Amino acid sequence: MAILKAFKAVRPRKDIACKVAELPYDVMNSEEAREIAKDNIYSFLHVDKAEIDLDKNIDIYDGKVYEKANENLNKMIKDNILVQDEKNNLYIYKLTMNGKSQTGVVGCTSVDEYLNDKIKKHEYTRKDKEQDRINHVDICDANTGPIFLTYRYNDKISSIINNWVKKEPVYDFTAADGVKHQVWVIEDDETIENICELFRKVDALYIADGHHRAASAVKVAIKRRRENPNYSGNEEFNFFLSVLFPDSDLNIIDYNRVVKDLNGLSAEKYISEVSKKFDVEIYKGQGPFKPSHKGTYGMYMGRKWYKLTAKEGTYDPVDPVERLDVSILQNNLLGPILGIDDPRTNDRISFVGGIRGLVELEKRVEREDKGVAFSMYPTTLDELMSIADAGKVMPPKSTWFEPKLRSGLFVHKLK
C-alpha cells in the first residue's frame, strides 16, 4: 500500500514559472546561488538559499537564514508570485532531457509510511544536513522542495497519466540547461481518487533522491505531533511533498571518483598493488574510457587512461551491496590501497556526477598532477531497489539522477 494525498499547491503564476523554478538547494553553494539569482527577484533560491539575501559572511546554518527564507516565501505569496490553489489537486510533472522524458505524479506521501518503511531508503543521512532542512521546513512551515520517489511500473497509472498529458500544460518551458519542464493540474476529483486508489495497490515507494529532505520532513512531523498530542493524522504536517515516477522512466548516470594522491606510493608500486585485484590495461581508444558494463572501470593517471576489470573473488555475488561496482572499487582499491577509509568524511576523495563529463576527471587530476580518477558504470535502478528491499544501505555517492527536479514549482504548506 502506498498512500498518495492530493493537496493545495502553492505554485507560480504561469507567466513567471520559468523564472521561479530553480535547481535544488544542495547542488550549488552560496556563491553560485548568489550569482544565479542576483538579477532575478522571482528566483526560488531566495527561499531555498536565503543566505544570498544576507551578509556574505553569515553562517548558512544561522537562525537568521531560516527566518529570511520564511520572510521571502511569505513575500512571494503576498506579491502574487506564488498562488495557492483553492482545492486539493494532484499534478503531473514531466521533464525531458536529451530526448528522453520522465513523467511523475506530484502529491503528498505519508510520514507514517516512511516510519514503517513502506517508503524505502537506501542512504544514511548526515545529522548536520538533516538539521538544516528541519529548521528550514519548520520555520517556513512548508515543504519547499519535492522528494524524488519511484515505484515499479504500473500500466493503469501510466495509462491515466498518458491520457491526461494530451491536454495543454499549465507550465511549459525549457530551462537554461536545456531541460524541458511541463506541468499539468489534475483537478477532476474522480481522476484524483482513481490515481490514489491505484497507488494504494502499489507495494512500496522508493526514495530515489532527497533522503535529507524526507528525513527532515518526518522529524518536523514528529515535533508537531508532540506539540499537538490530540492530532488526528489528517493534518498537512503528517504528509510531505513528493513526485512519484515509474522506474521505467528513470535514468541513473555514473557518479565518478577523484583521489588527490596515491597515498605515498610511486606510480609503479600503485599499479602493482591494483593489479592484484584488477586486470589493468592501458586504454588505446579515443578520448576517456567510459565503462560499458559492470565490473569495469576507467582509471586516469599520469595523463593516461587505463581499463580496470575486477578479478574473480573480489566480492560476494550474493550480497546486493557488496556486488555493487562502487563497493568493489572501495573495498579492493580505494580503501586498502589509497587509504580512503570512509568516503563520507575523507577529504582526499571527491565525487563528480557524470553530467559533467569525463574530461572533468582529467582536469581535476591534472590540477594536482599526482592524483587518480575513476570513471564508473552507473548503478542500476534494480540494484537500488534490491538494496532497499533488503533493508540495506548503499555506499555514499552511488547514484546520480538526471534531470534534477526543480524547486519552486510546488510548495506544500504544513497547515
CSV table of C-alpha atoms in Angstrom, one decimal:
chain,number,residue,atom,x,y,z
A,1,MET,CA,0.0,0.0,0.0
A,2,ALA,CA,1.2,3.5,-0.9
A,3,ILE,CA,-0.7,6.5,0.4
A,4,LEU,CA,-0.9,9.4,-2.0
A,5,LYS,CA,-2.8,12.6,-1.0
A,6,ALA,CA,-4.0,15.5,-3.1
A,7,PHE,CA,-3.1,19.0,-1.7
A,8,LYS,CA,-3.5,22.7,-2.4
A,9,ALA,CA,-0.2,23.5,-4.0
A,10,VAL,CA,1.4,26.9,-3.7
A,11,ARG,CA,2.8,27.5,-7.1
A,12,PRO,CA,4.0,30.2,-9.5
A,13,ARG,CA,1.9,32.2,-11.8
A,14,LYS,CA,2.0,30.8,-15.3
A,15,ASP,CA,3.8,33.8,-16.8
A,16,ILE,CA,6.8,33.6,-14.4
A,17,ALA,CA,7.1,29.9,-13.6
A,18,CYS,CA,10.3,29.7,-15.7
A,19,LYS,CA,11.8,32.5,-13.6
A,20,VAL,CA,10.8,31.0,-10.3
A,21,ALA,CA,11.9,27.4,-10.8
A,22,GLU,CA,15.5,26.6,-9.7
A,23,LEU,CA,17.7,23.6,-9.2
A,24,PRO,CA,17.7,22.0,-5.7
A,25,TYR,CA,19.5,23.9,-2.9
A,26,ASP,CA,22.0,21.1,-2.4
A,27,VAL,CA,23.6,21.1,-5.9
A,28,MET,CA,25.2,24.5,-5.5
A,29,ASN,CA,27.0,26.6,-2.9
A,30,SER,CA,26.0,30.0,-1.6
A,31,GLU,CA,28.3,31.9,-4.0
A,32,GLU,CA,26.8,30.1,-7.0
A,33,ALA,CA,23.3,30.7,-5.8
A,34,ARG,CA,24.0,34.5,-5.4
A,35,GLU,CA,25.2,34.6,-9.0
A,36,ILE,CA,22.2,32.7,-10.4
A,37,ALA,CA,19.6,34.8,-8.5
A,38,LYS,CA,21.3,38.2,-8.5
A,39,ASP,CA,19.1,39.8,-11.2
A,40,ASN,CA,16.0,37.6,-10.6
A,41,ILE,CA,13.6,38.7,-7.9
A,42,TYR,CA,11.4,35.7,-8.7
A,43,SER,CA,14.1,33.0,-8.2
A,44,PHE,CA,13.1,30.4,-5.6
A,45,LEU,CA,16.7,30.5,-4.4
A,46,HIS,CA,15.6,33.5,-2.3
A,47,VAL,CA,13.7,30.8,-0.3
A,48,ASP,CA,15.8,27.7,-0.6
A,49,LYS,CA,19.2,29.5,-0.2
A,50,ALA,CA,18.1,32.6,1.7
A,51,GLU,CA,21.6,33.4,2.9
A,52,ILE,CA,22.0,35.0,-0.6
A,53,ASP,CA,20.0,38.0,0.8
A,54,LEU,CA,22.1,38.4,3.9
A,55,ASP,CA,25.7,39.3,4.7
A,56,LYS,CA,28.1,37.1,2.7
A,57,ASN,CA,29.9,36.1,5.9
A,58,ILE,CA,26.9,34.7,7.6
A,59,ASP,CA,26.9,31.0,8.7
A,60,ILE,CA,24.5,29.2,6.4
A,61,TYR,CA,23.0,27.5,9.5
A,62,ASP,CA,22.4,30.7,11.3
A,63,GLY,CA,18.8,31.1,12.5
A,64,LYS,CA,18.6,34.4,10.6
A,65,VAL,CA,18.8,32.4,7.3
A,66,TYR,CA,15.7,30.4,8.1
A,67,GLU,CA,13.8,33.5,9.2
A,68,LYS,CA,14.8,35.1,5.9
A,69,ALA,CA,13.6,32.1,4.0
A,70,ASN,CA,10.2,32.3,5.7
A,71,GLU,CA,10.0,36.1,5.1
A,72,ASN,CA,10.9,35.6,1.4
A,73,LEU,CA,8.4,32.8,0.9
A,74,ASN,CA,5.6,34.8,2.5
A,75,LYS,CA,6.5,37.9,0.4
A,76,MET,CA,6.4,35.8,-2.8
A,77,ILE,CA,2.9,34.7,-1.8
A,78,LYS,CA,1.8,38.3,-0.8
A,79,ASP,CA,3.2,39.7,-4.1
A,80,ASN,CA,1.3,37.1,-6.1
A,81,ILE,CA,4.4,35.5,-7.4
A,82,LEU,CA,3.2,32.2,-5.8
A,83,VAL,CA,-0.5,31.5,-5.5
A,84,GLN,CA,-2.2,28.7,-3.6
A,85,ASP,CA,-4.8,26.5,-5.4
A,86,GLU,CA,-8.3,26.7,-4.0
A,87,LYS,CA,-8.8,22.9,-3.8
A,88,ASN,CA,-6.8,19.7,-3.3
A,89,ASN,CA,-5.3,18.6,-6.6
A,90,LEU,CA,-2.8,16.2,-7.9
A,91,TYR,CA,-0.3,17.4,-10.5
A,92,ILE,CA,1.8,15.8,-13.3
A,93,TYR,CA,5.4,16.9,-13.8
A,94,LYS,CA,7.2,15.9,-17.0
A,95,LEU,CA,10.9,16.5,-17.5
A,96,THR,CA,12.6,16.0,-20.9
A,97,MET,CA,16.4,15.9,-21.3
A,98,ASN,CA,18.3,14.8,-24.5
A,99,GLY,CA,15.0,13.5,-26.0
A,100,LYS,CA,14.2,11.2,-23.0
A,101,SER,CA,11.2,12.0,-20.8
A,102,GLN,CA,10.2,11.1,-17.3
A,103,THR,CA,6.7,11.8,-16.1
A,104,GLY,CA,5.6,11.7,-12.5
A,105,VAL,CA,2.6,12.4,-10.2
A,106,VAL,CA,3.0,15.2,-7.7
A,107,GLY,CA,1.2,14.8,-4.4
A,108,CYS,CA,1.9,14.2,-0.7
A,109,THR,CA,3.1,11.0,0.8
A,110,SER,CA,2.7,9.7,4.3
A,111,VAL,CA,5.1,10.3,7.2
A,112,ASP,CA,3.8,7.0,8.8
A,113,GLU,CA,4.7,5.0,5.7
A,114,TYR,CA,8.2,6.5,5.9
A,115,LEU,CA,8.4,5.5,9.5
A,116,ASN,CA,7.1,2.0,8.7
A,117,ASP,CA,9.5,1.5,5.8
A,118,LYS,CA,6.7,1.4,3.2
A,119,ILE,CA,8.7,4.3,1.7
A,120,LYS,CA,12.1,2.7,1.4
A,121,LYS,CA,15.5,4.3,1.8
A,122,HIS,CA,18.9,3.3,0.5
A,123,GLU,CA,21.2,6.0,2.1
A,124,TYR,CA,22.2,7.2,5.5
A,125,THR,CA,21.6,10.9,6.3
A,126,ARG,CA,24.1,13.3,7.9
A,127,LYS,CA,22.8,15.0,11.1
A,128,ASP,CA,24.0,18.5,10.1
A,129,LYS,CA,22.3,18.4,6.8
A,130,GLU,CA,19.2,16.9,8.3
A,131,GLN,CA,19.0,19.6,11.0
A,132,ASP,CA,19.4,22.3,8.3
A,133,ARG,CA,16.3,21.1,6.5
A,134,ILE,CA,14.4,20.5,9.7
A,135,ASN,CA,14.9,24.2,10.6
A,136,HIS,CA,14.0,25.3,7.1
A,137,VAL,CA,10.8,23.2,6.9
A,138,ASP,CA,9.7,24.1,10.5
A,139,ILE,CA,10.3,27.8,10.2
A,140,CYS,CA,8.9,28.1,6.7
A,141,ASP,CA,6.0,25.9,7.7
A,142,ALA,CA,6.3,24.3,4.3
A,143,ASN,CA,7.9,21.6,2.2
A,144,THR,CA,9.7,23.8,-0.4
A,145,GLY,CA,11.4,21.0,-2.3
A,146,PRO,CA,9.9,17.7,-3.5
A,147,ILE,CA,11.1,14.3,-2.6
A,148,PHE,CA,12.0,12.2,-5.7
A,149,LEU,CA,10.3,8.8,-5.3
A,150,THR,CA,10.0,5.9,-7.7
A,151,TYR,CA,7.8,2.8,-7.9
A,152,ARG,CA,7.6,-0.3,-10.0
A,153,TYR,CA,5.9,0.4,-13.3
A,154,ASN,CA,2.1,0.2,-13.2
A,155,ASP,CA,0.3,0.2,-16.6
A,156,LYS,CA,-3.0,1.5,-15.2
A,157,ILE,CA,-1.4,4.5,-13.5
A,158,SER,CA,0.7,5.2,-16.7
A,159,SER,CA,-2.5,5.0,-18.8
A,160,ILE,CA,-4.2,7.7,-16.8
A,161,ILE,CA,-1.1,10.0,-16.9
A,162,ASN,CA,-0.6,9.4,-20.6
A,163,ASN,CA,-4.1,10.4,-21.4
A,164,TRP,CA,-4.0,13.5,-19.2
A,165,VAL,CA,-0.8,14.9,-20.7
A,166,LYS,CA,-2.6,15.1,-24.1
A,167,LYS,CA,-4.2,18.3,-22.6
A,168,GLU,CA,-2.5,21.7,-22.6
A,169,PRO,CA,0.1,22.0,-19.8
A,170,VAL,CA,-0.2,24.9,-17.3
A,171,TYR,CA,3.6,25.3,-17.4
A,172,ASP,CA,5.8,24.6,-20.4
A,173,PHE,CA,9.3,26.0,-20.5
A,174,THR,CA,12.9,25.0,-21.2
A,175,ALA,CA,15.5,25.8,-18.6
A,176,ALA,CA,18.9,27.3,-19.3
A,177,ASP,CA,20.5,23.8,-19.1
A,178,GLY,CA,18.2,22.5,-21.9
A,179,VAL,CA,15.8,20.5,-19.7
A,180,LYS,CA,12.2,20.9,-20.7
A,181,HIS,CA,9.7,21.2,-17.8
A,182,GLN,CA,5.9,20.7,-18.2
A,183,VAL,CA,3.2,20.6,-15.6
A,184,TRP,CA,-0.5,19.7,-15.7
A,185,VAL,CA,-3.1,20.2,-12.9
A,186,ILE,CA,-5.4,17.3,-12.2
A,187,GLU,CA,-8.5,19.0,-10.8
A,188,ASP,CA,-11.0,16.3,-11.6
A,189,ASP,CA,-11.9,14.6,-8.3
A,190,GLU,CA,-12.8,11.2,-9.9
A,191,THR,CA,-9.5,11.0,-11.6
A,192,ILE,CA,-7.7,12.0,-8.4
A,193,GLU,CA,-9.4,9.2,-6.5
A,194,ASN,CA,-8.7,6.7,-9.3
A,195,ILE,CA,-5.0,7.5,-9.1
A,196,CYS,CA,-4.9,7.4,-5.3
A,197,GLU,CA,-6.7,4.1,-5.3
A,198,LEU,CA,-4.2,2.6,-7.8
A,199,PHE,CA,-1.3,3.8,-5.6
A,200,ARG,CA,-2.9,2.1,-2.6
A,201,LYS,CA,-2.3,-1.2,-4.5
A,202,VAL,CA,1.4,-0.4,-5.1
A,203,ASP,CA,3.6,-2.5,-2.8
A,204,ALA,CA,6.3,0.2,-1.9
A,205,LEU,CA,7.7,3.5,-2.8
A,206,TYR,CA,11.5,4.1,-3.0
A,207,ILE,CA,13.4,7.3,-2.4
A,208,ALA,CA,15.5,7.9,-5.5
A,209,ASP,CA,16.8,11.3,-4.4
A,210,GLY,CA,16.0,13.5,-1.4
A,211,HIS,CA,16.8,11.4,1.7
A,212,HIS,CA,17.7,14.5,3.8
A,213,ARG,CA,14.5,16.3,2.7
A,214,ALA,CA,12.4,13.3,3.5
A,215,ALA,CA,14.0,12.6,6.9
A,216,SER,CA,13.7,16.3,7.8
A,217,ALA,CA,10.0,16.5,6.9
A,218,VAL,CA,9.4,13.4,9.1
A,219,LYS,CA,11.3,14.9,12.0
A,220,VAL,CA,9.2,18.1,11.7
A,221,ALA,CA,6.0,16.0,11.7
A,222,ILE,CA,7.1,14.2,14.8
A,223,LYS,CA,7.8,17.5,16.5
A,224,ARG,CA,4.4,18.8,15.5
A,225,ARG,CA,2.8,15.7,16.8
A,226,ARG,CA,4.4,16.2,20.2
A,227,GLU,CA,3.2,19.8,20.2
A,228,ASN,CA,-0.3,18.6,19.3
A,229,PRO,CA,-1.0,15.4,21.2
A,230,ASN,CA,-4.6,15.2,20.0
A,231,TYR,CA,-3.6,15.3,16.3
A,232,SER,CA,-5.9,13.3,14.1
A,233,GLY,CA,-3.4,12.2,11.5
A,234,ASN,CA,-5.1,14.2,8.7
A,235,GLU,CA,-3.1,17.4,9.3
A,236,GLU,CA,-0.9,18.5,6.5
A,237,PHE,CA,2.2,18.1,8.6
A,238,ASN,CA,1.6,14.3,8.5
A,239,PHE,CA,2.4,14.3,4.8
A,240,PHE,CA,5.4,15.6,2.7
A,241,LEU,CA,5.7,16.8,-0.9
A,242,SER,CA,6.7,14.2,-3.4
A,243,VAL,CA,7.0,13.4,-7.1
A,244,LEU,CA,6.4,9.8,-7.9
A,245,PHE,CA,8.0,8.4,-11.1
A,246,PRO,CA,7.7,4.9,-12.5
A,247,ASP,CA,11.0,3.1,-12.5
A,248,SER,CA,10.8,2.6,-16.3
A,249,ASP,CA,11.2,6.3,-16.8
A,250,LEU,CA,14.3,6.9,-14.7
A,251,ASN,CA,17.9,7.3,-15.7
A,252,ILE,CA,20.8,6.9,-13.2
A,253,ILE,CA,24.1,8.2,-14.6
A,254,ASP,CA,27.7,7.5,-13.5
A,255,TYR,CA,29.0,9.0,-10.2
A,256,ASN,CA,32.8,9.2,-10.6
A,257,ARG,CA,35.6,9.4,-8.1
A,258,VAL,CA,38.8,11.6,-7.9
A,259,VAL,CA,41.5,11.0,-5.3
A,260,LYS,CA,44.1,13.7,-4.7
A,261,ASP,CA,47.2,11.5,-4.4
A,262,LEU,CA,48.5,7.9,-4.5
A,263,ASN,CA,48.7,7.6,-0.7
A,264,GLY,CA,52.5,7.9,-0.7
A,265,LEU,CA,53.0,5.1,-3.4
A,266,SER,CA,55.0,5.5,-6.6
A,267,ALA,CA,53.1,5.1,-9.8
A,268,GLU,CA,54.8,1.7,-10.4
A,269,LYS,CA,54.1,0.4,-6.9
A,270,TYR,CA,50.5,1.6,-7.1
A,271,ILE,CA,49.9,-0.2,-10.4
A,272,SER,CA,51.4,-3.3,-8.9
A,273,GLU,CA,49.0,-3.2,-6.0
A,274,VAL,CA,46.0,-2.5,-8.2
A,275,SER,CA,46.9,-5.5,-10.4
A,276,LYS,CA,46.4,-7.9,-7.5
A,277,LYS,CA,42.6,-7.4,-7.6
A,278,PHE,CA,42.1,-5.9,-11.1
A,279,ASP,CA,43.2,-6.7,-14.6
A,280,VAL,CA,45.0,-3.5,-15.7
A,281,GLU,CA,45.5,-2.4,-19.3
A,282,ILE,CA,46.3,0.9,-21.0
A,283,TYR,CA,43.3,2.2,-22.9
A,284,LYS,CA,44.3,2.8,-26.5
A,285,GLY,CA,41.0,4.2,-27.8
A,286,GLN,CA,40.0,7.8,-28.5
A,287,GLY,CA,39.2,10.1,-25.5
A,288,PRO,CA,38.4,9.0,-21.9
A,289,PHE,CA,37.5,5.4,-21.1
A,290,LYS,CA,33.8,5.1,-20.3
A,291,PRO,CA,32.8,1.7,-18.9
A,292,SER,CA,30.1,-0.1,-20.9
A,293,HIS,CA,29.3,-2.9,-18.4
A,294,LYS,CA,29.5,-3.9,-14.8
A,295,GLY,CA,32.8,-4.8,-13.3
A,296,THR,CA,34.9,-2.5,-15.4
A,297,TYR,CA,36.3,0.9,-14.5
A,298,GLY,CA,38.2,3.7,-16.2
A,299,MET,CA,41.3,4.9,-14.4
A,300,TYR,CA,43.1,8.2,-15.3
A,301,MET,CA,46.6,9.0,-14.0
A,302,GLY,CA,49.8,10.3,-15.5
A,303,ARG,CA,47.8,11.7,-18.4
A,304,LYS,CA,46.8,8.1,-19.5
A,305,TRP,CA,43.6,6.2,-19.3
A,306,TYR,CA,43.5,2.6,-18.1
A,307,LYS,CA,40.8,0.0,-18.2
A,308,LEU,CA,40.4,-1.9,-14.9
A,309,THR,CA,38.4,-5.2,-14.8
A,310,ALA,CA,37.6,-6.7,-11.3
A,311,LYS,CA,39.1,-10.2,-10.9
A,312,GLU,CA,37.1,-13.1,-9.7
A,313,GLY,CA,36.7,-13.3,-6.0
A,314,THR,CA,36.8,-9.6,-5.3
A,315,TYR,CA,33.2,-9.5,-4.0
A,316,ASP,CA,30.4,-11.6,-2.6
A,317,PRO,CA,28.0,-12.1,-5.5
A,318,VAL,CA,25.1,-12.8,-3.2
A,319,ASP,CA,25.2,-9.6,-1.1
A,320,PRO,CA,23.4,-6.8,-3.1
A,321,VAL,CA,25.6,-4.1,-1.5
A,322,GLU,CA,29.0,-5.9,-1.9
A,323,ARG,CA,28.4,-6.7,-5.6
A,324,LEU,CA,27.9,-3.0,-6.5
A,325,ASP,CA,30.7,-1.6,-8.6
A,326,VAL,CA,31.2,1.3,-6.1
A,327,SER,CA,31.6,-1.3,-3.3
A,328,ILE,CA,34.1,-3.4,-5.3
A,329,LEU,CA,36.2,-0.3,-6.0
A,330,GLN,CA,36.0,0.9,-2.4
A,331,ASN,CA,36.8,-2.5,-0.8
A,332,ASN,CA,39.6,-3.5,-3.1
A,333,LEU,CA,41.3,-0.3,-4.1
A,334,LEU,CA,40.1,3.0,-2.6
A,335,GLY,CA,40.3,1.6,1.0
A,336,PRO,CA,43.2,-0.8,1.1
A,337,ILE,CA,45.5,0.8,-1.4
A,338,LEU,CA,44.7,4.5,-1.4
A,339,GLY,CA,43.7,4.8,2.3
A,340,ILE,CA,40.2,6.2,1.7
A,341,ASP,CA,38.8,4.6,4.9
A,342,ASP,CA,35.5,6.5,5.0
A,343,PRO,CA,34.5,8.1,1.7
A,344,ARG,CA,31.8,10.1,3.6
A,345,THR,CA,34.4,12.1,5.6
A,346,ASN,CA,37.8,11.6,3.9
A,347,ASP,CA,38.9,14.9,2.4
A,348,ARG,CA,41.2,13.3,-0.1
A,349,ILE,CA,38.4,12.0,-2.3
A,350,SER,CA,35.8,14.0,-4.3
A,351,PHE,CA,32.9,12.8,-6.4
A,352,VAL,CA,31.9,14.1,-9.8
A,353,GLY,CA,28.5,13.5,-11.4
A,354,GLY,CA,28.7,12.1,-14.8
A,355,ILE,CA,26.6,15.0,-16.1
A,356,ARG,CA,29.9,17.0,-16.0
A,357,GLY,CA,31.6,14.6,-18.4
A,358,LEU,CA,34.8,12.5,-18.1
A,359,VAL,CA,37.0,15.4,-19.2
A,360,GLU,CA,36.3,16.9,-15.8
A,361,LEU,CA,38.1,14.0,-14.2
A,362,GLU,CA,41.2,14.7,-16.4
A,363,LYS,CA,41.1,18.4,-15.4
A,364,ARG,CA,40.9,17.6,-11.7
A,365,VAL,CA,43.8,15.1,-11.8
A,366,GLU,CA,46.0,17.4,-13.9
A,367,ARG,CA,45.3,20.2,-11.5
A,368,GLU,CA,47.0,18.2,-8.7
A,369,ASP,CA,49.4,16.4,-11.1
A,370,LYS,CA,49.7,13.5,-8.7
A,371,GLY,CA,46.2,12.1,-8.2
A,372,VAL,CA,44.0,9.5,-9.9
A,373,ALA,CA,40.4,9.4,-11.1
A,374,PHE,CA,37.9,6.6,-11.8
A,375,SER,CA,35.1,6.5,-14.2
A,376,MET,CA,32.2,4.2,-13.1
A,377,TYR,CA,29.5,2.2,-14.7
A,378,PRO,CA,26.2,3.5,-13.4
A,379,THR,CA,24.4,1.8,-10.6
A,380,THR,CA,21.1,0.4,-11.9
A,381,LEU,CA,17.6,1.0,-10.5
A,382,ASP,CA,17.2,-2.7,-10.0
A,383,GLU,CA,20.2,-2.6,-7.7
A,384,LEU,CA,18.9,0.3,-5.8
A,385,MET,CA,15.5,-1.4,-5.2
A,386,SER,CA,17.1,-4.7,-4.3
A,387,ILE,CA,19.2,-3.0,-1.6
A,388,ALA,CA,16.2,-1.0,-0.3
A,389,ASP,CA,14.1,-4.2,-0.2
A,390,ALA,CA,16.8,-5.9,1.8
A,391,GLY,CA,16.9,-3.1,4.3
A,392,LYS,CA,20.5,-2.3,3.5
A,393,VAL,CA,22.3,0.9,2.7
A,394,MET,CA,24.3,1.9,-0.4
A,395,PRO,CA,27.8,3.3,-0.1
A,396,PRO,CA,27.9,7.1,-0.4
A,397,LYS,CA,27.6,8.7,-3.8
A,398,SER,CA,26.4,5.6,-5.5
A,399,THR,CA,23.7,7.2,-7.7
A,400,TRP,CA,23.3,10.4,-9.6
A,401,PHE,CA,19.9,11.1,-11.1
A,402,GLU,CA,19.3,13.4,-14.1
A,403,PRO,CA,17.5,15.6,-14.8
A,404,LYS,CA,17.1,17.3,-11.4
A,405,LEU,CA,13.6,18.2,-10.2
A,406,ARG,CA,13.1,22.0,-10.0
A,407,SER,CA,12.2,23.6,-6.7
A,408,GLY,CA,9.6,26.3,-6.6
A,409,LEU,CA,7.0,24.8,-9.0
A,410,PHE,CA,5.2,23.2,-6.0
A,411,VAL,CA,5.2,24.2,-2.3
A,412,HIS,CA,3.3,22.2,0.3
A,413,LYS,CA,2.1,24.3,3.3
A,414,LEU,CA,2.0,22.3,6.6
A,415,LYS,CA,-1.2,24.0,7.8
